[in-house]
mmCIF file of C-alpha atoms and ligand atoms in Angstrom:
data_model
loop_
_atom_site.group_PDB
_atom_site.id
_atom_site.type_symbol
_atom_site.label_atom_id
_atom_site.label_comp_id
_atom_site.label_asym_id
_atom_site.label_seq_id
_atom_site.Cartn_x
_atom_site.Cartn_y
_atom_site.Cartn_z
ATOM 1 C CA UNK A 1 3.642 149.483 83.845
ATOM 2 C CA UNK A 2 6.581 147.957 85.375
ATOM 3 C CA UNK A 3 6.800 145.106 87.485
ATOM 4 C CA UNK A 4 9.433 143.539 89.615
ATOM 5 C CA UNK A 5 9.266 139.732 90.473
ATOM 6 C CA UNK A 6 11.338 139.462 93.319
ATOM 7 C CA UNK A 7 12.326 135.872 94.975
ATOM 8 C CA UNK A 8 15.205 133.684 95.746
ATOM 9 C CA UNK A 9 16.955 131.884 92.961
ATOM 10 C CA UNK A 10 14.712 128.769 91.911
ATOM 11 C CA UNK A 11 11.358 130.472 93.589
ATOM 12 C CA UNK A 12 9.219 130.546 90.542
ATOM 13 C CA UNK A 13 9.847 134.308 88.740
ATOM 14 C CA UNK A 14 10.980 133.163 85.375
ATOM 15 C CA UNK A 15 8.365 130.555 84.859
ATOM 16 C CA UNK A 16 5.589 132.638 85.933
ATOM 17 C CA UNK A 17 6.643 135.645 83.462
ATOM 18 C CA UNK A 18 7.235 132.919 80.915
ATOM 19 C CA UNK A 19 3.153 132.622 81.441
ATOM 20 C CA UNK A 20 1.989 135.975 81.542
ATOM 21 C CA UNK A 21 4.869 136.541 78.308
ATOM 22 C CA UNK A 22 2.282 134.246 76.527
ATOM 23 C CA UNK A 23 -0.743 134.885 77.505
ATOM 24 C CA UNK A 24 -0.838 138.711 77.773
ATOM 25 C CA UNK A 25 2.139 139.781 75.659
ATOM 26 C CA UNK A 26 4.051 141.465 78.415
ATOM 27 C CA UNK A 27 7.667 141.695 77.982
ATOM 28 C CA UNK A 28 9.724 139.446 80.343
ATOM 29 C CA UNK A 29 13.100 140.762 80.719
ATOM 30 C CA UNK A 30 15.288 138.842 82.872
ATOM 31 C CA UNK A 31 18.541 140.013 83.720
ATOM 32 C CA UNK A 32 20.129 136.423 84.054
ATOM 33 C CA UNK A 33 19.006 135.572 81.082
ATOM 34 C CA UNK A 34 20.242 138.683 79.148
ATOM 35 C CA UNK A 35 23.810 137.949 81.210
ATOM 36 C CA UNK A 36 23.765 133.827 80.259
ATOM 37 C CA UNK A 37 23.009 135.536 76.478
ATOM 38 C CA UNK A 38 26.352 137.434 76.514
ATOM 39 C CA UNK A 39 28.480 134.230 77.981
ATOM 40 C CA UNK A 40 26.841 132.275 74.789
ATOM 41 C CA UNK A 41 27.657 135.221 72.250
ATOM 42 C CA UNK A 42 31.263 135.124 73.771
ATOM 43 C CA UNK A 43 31.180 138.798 73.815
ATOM 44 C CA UNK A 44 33.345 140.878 75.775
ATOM 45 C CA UNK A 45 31.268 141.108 78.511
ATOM 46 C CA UNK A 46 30.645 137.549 78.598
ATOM 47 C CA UNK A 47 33.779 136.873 78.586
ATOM 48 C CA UNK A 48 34.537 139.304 81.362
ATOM 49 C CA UNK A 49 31.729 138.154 83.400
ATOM 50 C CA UNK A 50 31.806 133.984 82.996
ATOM 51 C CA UNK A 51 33.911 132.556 86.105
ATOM 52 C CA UNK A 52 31.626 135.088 87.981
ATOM 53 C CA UNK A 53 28.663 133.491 87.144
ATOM 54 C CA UNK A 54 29.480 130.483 87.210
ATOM 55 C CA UNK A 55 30.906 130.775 91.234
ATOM 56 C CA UNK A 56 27.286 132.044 92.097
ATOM 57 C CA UNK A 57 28.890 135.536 92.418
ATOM 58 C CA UNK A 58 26.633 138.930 91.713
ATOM 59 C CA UNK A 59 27.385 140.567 88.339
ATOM 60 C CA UNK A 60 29.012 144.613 89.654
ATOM 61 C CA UNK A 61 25.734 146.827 89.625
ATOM 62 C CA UNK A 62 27.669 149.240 87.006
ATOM 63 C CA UNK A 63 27.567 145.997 84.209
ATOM 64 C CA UNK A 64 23.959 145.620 85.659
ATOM 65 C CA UNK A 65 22.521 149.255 85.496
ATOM 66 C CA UNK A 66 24.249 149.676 81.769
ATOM 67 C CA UNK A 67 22.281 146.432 80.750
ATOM 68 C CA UNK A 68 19.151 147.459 82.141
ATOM 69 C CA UNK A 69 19.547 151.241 80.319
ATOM 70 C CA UNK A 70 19.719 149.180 77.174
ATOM 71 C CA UNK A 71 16.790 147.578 78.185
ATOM 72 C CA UNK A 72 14.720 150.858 77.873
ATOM 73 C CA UNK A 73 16.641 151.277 74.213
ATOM 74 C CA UNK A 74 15.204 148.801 71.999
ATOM 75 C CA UNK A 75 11.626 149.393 72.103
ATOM 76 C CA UNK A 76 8.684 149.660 74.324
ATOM 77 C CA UNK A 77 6.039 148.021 75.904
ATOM 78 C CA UNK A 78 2.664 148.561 77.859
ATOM 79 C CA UNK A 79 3.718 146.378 80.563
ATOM 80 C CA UNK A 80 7.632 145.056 81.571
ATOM 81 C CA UNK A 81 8.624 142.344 83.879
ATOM 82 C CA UNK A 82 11.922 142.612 85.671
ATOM 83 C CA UNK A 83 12.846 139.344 86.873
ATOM 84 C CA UNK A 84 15.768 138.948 88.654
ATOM 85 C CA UNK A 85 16.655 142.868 89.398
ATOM 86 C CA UNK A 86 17.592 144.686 91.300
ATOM 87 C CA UNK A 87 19.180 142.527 93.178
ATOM 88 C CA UNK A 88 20.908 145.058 95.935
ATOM 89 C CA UNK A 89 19.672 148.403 97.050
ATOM 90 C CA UNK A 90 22.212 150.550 95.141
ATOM 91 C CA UNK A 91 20.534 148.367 91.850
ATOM 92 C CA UNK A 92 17.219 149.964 93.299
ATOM 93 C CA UNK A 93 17.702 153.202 93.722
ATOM 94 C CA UNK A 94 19.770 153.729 90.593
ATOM 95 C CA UNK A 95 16.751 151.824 88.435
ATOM 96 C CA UNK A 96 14.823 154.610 89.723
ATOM 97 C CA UNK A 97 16.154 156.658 87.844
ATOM 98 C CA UNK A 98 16.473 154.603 85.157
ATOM 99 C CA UNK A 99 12.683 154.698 85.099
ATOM 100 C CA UNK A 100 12.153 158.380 85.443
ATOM 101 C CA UNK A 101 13.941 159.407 83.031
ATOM 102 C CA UNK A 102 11.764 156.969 80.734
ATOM 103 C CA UNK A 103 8.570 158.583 82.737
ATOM 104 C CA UNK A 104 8.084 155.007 84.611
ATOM 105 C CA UNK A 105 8.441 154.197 87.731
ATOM 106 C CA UNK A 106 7.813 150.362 89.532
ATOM 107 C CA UNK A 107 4.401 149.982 89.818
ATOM 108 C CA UNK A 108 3.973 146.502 91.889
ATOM 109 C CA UNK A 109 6.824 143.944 93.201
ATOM 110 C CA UNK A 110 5.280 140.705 93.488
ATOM 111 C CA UNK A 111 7.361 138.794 96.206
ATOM 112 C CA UNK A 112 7.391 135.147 95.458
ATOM 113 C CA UNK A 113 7.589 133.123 99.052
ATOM 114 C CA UNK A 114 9.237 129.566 99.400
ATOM 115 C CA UNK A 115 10.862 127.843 102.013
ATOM 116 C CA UNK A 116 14.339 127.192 101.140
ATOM 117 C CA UNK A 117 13.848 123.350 101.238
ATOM 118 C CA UNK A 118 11.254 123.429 98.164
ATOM 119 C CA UNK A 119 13.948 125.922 96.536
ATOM 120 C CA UNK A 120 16.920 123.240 96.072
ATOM 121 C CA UNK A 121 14.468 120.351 94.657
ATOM 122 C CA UNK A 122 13.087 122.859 92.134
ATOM 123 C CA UNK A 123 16.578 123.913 91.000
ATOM 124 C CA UNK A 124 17.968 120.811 90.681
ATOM 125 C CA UNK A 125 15.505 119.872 88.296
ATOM 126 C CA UNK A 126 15.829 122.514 86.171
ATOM 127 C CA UNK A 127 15.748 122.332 82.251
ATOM 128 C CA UNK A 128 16.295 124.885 80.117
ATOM 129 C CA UNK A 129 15.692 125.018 76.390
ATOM 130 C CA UNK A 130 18.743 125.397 74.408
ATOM 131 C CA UNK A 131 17.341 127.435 71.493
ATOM 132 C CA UNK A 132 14.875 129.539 73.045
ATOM 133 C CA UNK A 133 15.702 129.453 76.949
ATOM 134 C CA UNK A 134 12.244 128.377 78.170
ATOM 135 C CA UNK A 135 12.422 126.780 81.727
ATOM 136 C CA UNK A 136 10.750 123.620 82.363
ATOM 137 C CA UNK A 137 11.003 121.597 85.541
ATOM 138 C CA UNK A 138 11.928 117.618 84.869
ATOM 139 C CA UNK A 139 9.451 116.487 87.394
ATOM 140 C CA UNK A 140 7.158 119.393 88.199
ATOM 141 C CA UNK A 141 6.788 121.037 85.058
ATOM 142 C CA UNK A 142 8.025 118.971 81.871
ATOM 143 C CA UNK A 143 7.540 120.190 78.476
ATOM 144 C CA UNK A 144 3.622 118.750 76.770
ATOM 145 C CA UNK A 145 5.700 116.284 74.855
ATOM 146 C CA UNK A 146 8.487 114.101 76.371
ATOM 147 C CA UNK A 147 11.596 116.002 75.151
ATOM 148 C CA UNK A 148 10.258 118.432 72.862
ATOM 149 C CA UNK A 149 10.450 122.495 74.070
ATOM 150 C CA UNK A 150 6.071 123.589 74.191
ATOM 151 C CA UNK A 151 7.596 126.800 72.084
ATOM 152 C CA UNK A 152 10.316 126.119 69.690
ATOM 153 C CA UNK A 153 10.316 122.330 69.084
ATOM 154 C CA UNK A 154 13.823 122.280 70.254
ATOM 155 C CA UNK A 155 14.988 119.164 71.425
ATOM 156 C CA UNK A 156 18.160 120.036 73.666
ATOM 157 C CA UNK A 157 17.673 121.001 77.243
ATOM 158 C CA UNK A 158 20.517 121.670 79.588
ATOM 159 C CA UNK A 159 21.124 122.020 82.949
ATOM 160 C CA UNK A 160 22.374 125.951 83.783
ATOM 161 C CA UNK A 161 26.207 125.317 85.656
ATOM 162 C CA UNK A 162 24.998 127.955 88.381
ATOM 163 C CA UNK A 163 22.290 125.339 89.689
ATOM 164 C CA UNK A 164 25.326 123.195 90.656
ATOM 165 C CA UNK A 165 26.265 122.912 94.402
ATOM 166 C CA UNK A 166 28.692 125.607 95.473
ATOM 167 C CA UNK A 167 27.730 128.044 92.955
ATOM 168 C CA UNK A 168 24.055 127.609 94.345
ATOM 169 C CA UNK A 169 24.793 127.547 98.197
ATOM 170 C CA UNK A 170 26.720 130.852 97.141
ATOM 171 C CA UNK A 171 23.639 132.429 95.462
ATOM 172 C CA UNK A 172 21.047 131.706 98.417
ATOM 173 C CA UNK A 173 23.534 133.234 100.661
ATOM 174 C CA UNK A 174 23.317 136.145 98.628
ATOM 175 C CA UNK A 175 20.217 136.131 98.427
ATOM 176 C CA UNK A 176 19.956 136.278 102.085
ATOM 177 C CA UNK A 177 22.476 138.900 103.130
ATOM 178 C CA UNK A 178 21.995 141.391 99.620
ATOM 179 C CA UNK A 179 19.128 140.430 97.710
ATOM 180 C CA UNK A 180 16.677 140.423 100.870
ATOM 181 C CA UNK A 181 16.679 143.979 101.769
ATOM 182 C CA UNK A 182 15.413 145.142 98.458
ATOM 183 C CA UNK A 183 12.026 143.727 99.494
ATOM 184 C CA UNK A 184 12.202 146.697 102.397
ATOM 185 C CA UNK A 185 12.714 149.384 99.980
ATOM 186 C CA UNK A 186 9.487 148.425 97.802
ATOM 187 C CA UNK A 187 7.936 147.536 101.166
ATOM 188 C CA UNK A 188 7.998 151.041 102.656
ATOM 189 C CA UNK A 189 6.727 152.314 99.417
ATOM 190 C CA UNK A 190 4.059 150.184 99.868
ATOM 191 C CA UNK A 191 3.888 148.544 96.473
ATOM 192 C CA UNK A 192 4.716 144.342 97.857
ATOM 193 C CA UNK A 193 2.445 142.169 96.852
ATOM 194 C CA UNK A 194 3.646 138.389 98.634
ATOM 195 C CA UNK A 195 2.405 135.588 97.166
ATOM 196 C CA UNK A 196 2.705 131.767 98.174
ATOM 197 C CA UNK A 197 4.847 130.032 95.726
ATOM 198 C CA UNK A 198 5.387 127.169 96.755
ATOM 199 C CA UNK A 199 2.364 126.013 95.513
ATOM 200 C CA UNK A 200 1.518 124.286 92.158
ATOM 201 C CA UNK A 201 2.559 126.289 89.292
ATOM 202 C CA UNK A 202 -1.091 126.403 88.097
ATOM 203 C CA UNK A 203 -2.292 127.521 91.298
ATOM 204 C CA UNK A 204 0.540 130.160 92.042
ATOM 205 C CA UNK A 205 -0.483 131.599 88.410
ATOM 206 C CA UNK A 206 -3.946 132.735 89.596
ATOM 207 C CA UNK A 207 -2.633 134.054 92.755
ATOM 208 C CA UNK A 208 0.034 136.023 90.412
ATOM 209 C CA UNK A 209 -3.355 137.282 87.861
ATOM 210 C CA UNK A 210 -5.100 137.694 90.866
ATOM 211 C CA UNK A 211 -2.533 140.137 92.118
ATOM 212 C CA UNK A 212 -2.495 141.889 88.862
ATOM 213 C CA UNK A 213 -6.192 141.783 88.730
ATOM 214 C CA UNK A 214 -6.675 144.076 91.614
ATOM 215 C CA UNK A 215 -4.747 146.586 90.244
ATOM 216 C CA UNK A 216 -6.571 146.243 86.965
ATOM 217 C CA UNK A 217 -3.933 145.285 84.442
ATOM 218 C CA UNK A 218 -5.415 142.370 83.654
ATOM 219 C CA UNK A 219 -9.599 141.191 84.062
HETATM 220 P P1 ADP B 1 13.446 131.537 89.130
HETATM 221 O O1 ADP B 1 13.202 132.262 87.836
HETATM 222 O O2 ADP B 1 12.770 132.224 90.299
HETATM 223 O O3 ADP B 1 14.889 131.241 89.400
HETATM 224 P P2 ADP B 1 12.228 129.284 87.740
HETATM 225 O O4 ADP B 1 10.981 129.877 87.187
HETATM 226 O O5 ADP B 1 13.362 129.063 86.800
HETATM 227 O O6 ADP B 1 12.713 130.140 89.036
HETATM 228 O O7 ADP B 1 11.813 127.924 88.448
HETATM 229 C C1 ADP B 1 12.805 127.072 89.030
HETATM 230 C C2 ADP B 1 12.425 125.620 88.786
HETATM 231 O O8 ADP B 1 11.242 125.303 89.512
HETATM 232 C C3 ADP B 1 12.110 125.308 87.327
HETATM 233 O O9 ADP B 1 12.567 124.000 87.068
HETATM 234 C C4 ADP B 1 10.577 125.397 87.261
HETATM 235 O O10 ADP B 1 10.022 124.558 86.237
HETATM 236 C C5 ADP B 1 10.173 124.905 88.636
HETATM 237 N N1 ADP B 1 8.995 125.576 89.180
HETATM 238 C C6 ADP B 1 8.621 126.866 88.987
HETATM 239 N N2 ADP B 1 7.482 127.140 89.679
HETATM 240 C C7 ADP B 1 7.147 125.994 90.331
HETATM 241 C C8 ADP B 1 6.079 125.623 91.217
HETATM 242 N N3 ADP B 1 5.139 126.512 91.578
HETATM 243 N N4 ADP B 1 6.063 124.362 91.683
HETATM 244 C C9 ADP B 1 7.027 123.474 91.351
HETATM 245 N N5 ADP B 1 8.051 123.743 90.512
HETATM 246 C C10 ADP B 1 8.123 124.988 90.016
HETATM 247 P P1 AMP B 2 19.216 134.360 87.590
HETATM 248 O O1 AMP B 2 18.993 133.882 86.186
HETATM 249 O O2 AMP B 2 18.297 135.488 87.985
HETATM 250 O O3 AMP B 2 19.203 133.222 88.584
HETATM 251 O O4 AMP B 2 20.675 134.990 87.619
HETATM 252 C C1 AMP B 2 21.811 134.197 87.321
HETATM 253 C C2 AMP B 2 23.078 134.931 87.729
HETATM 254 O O5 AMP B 2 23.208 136.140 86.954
HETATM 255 C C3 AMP B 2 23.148 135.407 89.183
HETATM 256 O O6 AMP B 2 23.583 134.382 90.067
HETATM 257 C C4 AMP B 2 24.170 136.539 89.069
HETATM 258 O O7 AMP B 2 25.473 136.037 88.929
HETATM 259 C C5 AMP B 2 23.787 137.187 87.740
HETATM 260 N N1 AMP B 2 22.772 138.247 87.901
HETATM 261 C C6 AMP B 2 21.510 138.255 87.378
HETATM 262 N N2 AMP B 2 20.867 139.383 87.716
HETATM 263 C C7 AMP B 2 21.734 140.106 88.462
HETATM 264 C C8 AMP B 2 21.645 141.351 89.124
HETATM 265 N N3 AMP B 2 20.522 142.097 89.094
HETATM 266 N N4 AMP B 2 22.737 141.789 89.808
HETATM 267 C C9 AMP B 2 23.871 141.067 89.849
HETATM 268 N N5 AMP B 2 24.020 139.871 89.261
HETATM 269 C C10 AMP B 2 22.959 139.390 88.567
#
């Protein structure tokens, strides 16, 4: 099945499919993430697509659909997350077809709610892990053992440059005036689950398996 966790930037979607990624095996694939990847590799499209980034800008939907084709190349698994995309409607409907053609098609969007005032506290404590990208949270959710990544045993965390001040005030307004209408096109097909999330992380994780519960993908 494929899912979509949809939210603003900083709402929750990576860490949660970081959890289910563990616990269930599903495959988390996070189109930020698979962008940041390309900036470290200092391929062509990382180099192409850096300053964008970086200014909080979206990535052009072409760069994004070809990604997410890839996606669909390497292998398969029972159950996807998308986290992160689509991010406009054009994104949508294209990934439709994306999907089809692989005989899928979105199976639940699980809308992650959060005021924007919880939003700017949780990015700006944002840690990533440099050698295996896990997200951690300095106050909220730090790492089991004071500077050590729960996963790899890395020991460098960084700060992503897109949680910095302009480049973030630039994403939320996306976010607002692009991002938010995707919700309406899952909406009217009537596959939205919301869920509060800007709760505890342990707490918004059973609402999340609760969600996924009902529909019987996981007991
Ligand atoms: P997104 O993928 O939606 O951008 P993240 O999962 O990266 O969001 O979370 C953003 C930040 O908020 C991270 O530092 C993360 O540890 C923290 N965080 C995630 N969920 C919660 C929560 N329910 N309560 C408090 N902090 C959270
Ligand atoms: P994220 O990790 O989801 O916060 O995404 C980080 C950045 O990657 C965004 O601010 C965009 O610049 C870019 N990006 C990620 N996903 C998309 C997408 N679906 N469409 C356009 N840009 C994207």
């Amino acid at each position: 099945m494929v899912f979509v966790f949809f939210g603003p930037p900083g709402s929750g979607k990576g860490t949660q499919a970081q959890y289910l990624v563990k616990k269930y095996g599903f495959r988390h694939i996070s189109t930020g993430q698979l962008l940041r990847q390309e900036i470290q590799n200092k391929t062509a499209l990382g180099l192409d697509i850096k300053s964008h980034i970086e200014a909080g800008e979206l990535v052009s939907d072409d760069v994004m659909l070809e990604l997410v084709k890839n996606v669909f190349k390497d292998k398969n698994s029972e159950h996807v997350i998308f986290d992160g995309f689509p991010r406009t409607v054009h994104q949508a409907i294209a990934f439709e077809d994306i999907l089809s053609v692989n005989n899928l098609r979105v199976d639940l969007v699980i809308n992650f709610e959060v005021s924007f005032d919880h939003l700017l506290e949780r990015v700006k404590g944002r840690l990533t892990c440099k050698t295996c990208g896990h997200v951690y949270h300095e106050i909220n959710n730090p790492p089991i053992k004071t500077g050590v990544c729960d996963f790899c045993h890395g020991v460098e965390f960084e700060k992503r440059n897109d949680d910095e001040d302009s480049a973030l005030k630039r994403r939320f307004e996306l976010y607002k005036t692009e991002t938010q209408t995707v919700k309406d096109f899952y909406s009217d097909r009537g596959i939205v689950v919301s869920i509060d999330a800007s709760l505890a992380v342990e707490t918004v994780k059973k609402n999340v398996e609760k969600a996924l519960a009902d529909l019987g993908i996981v007991s």
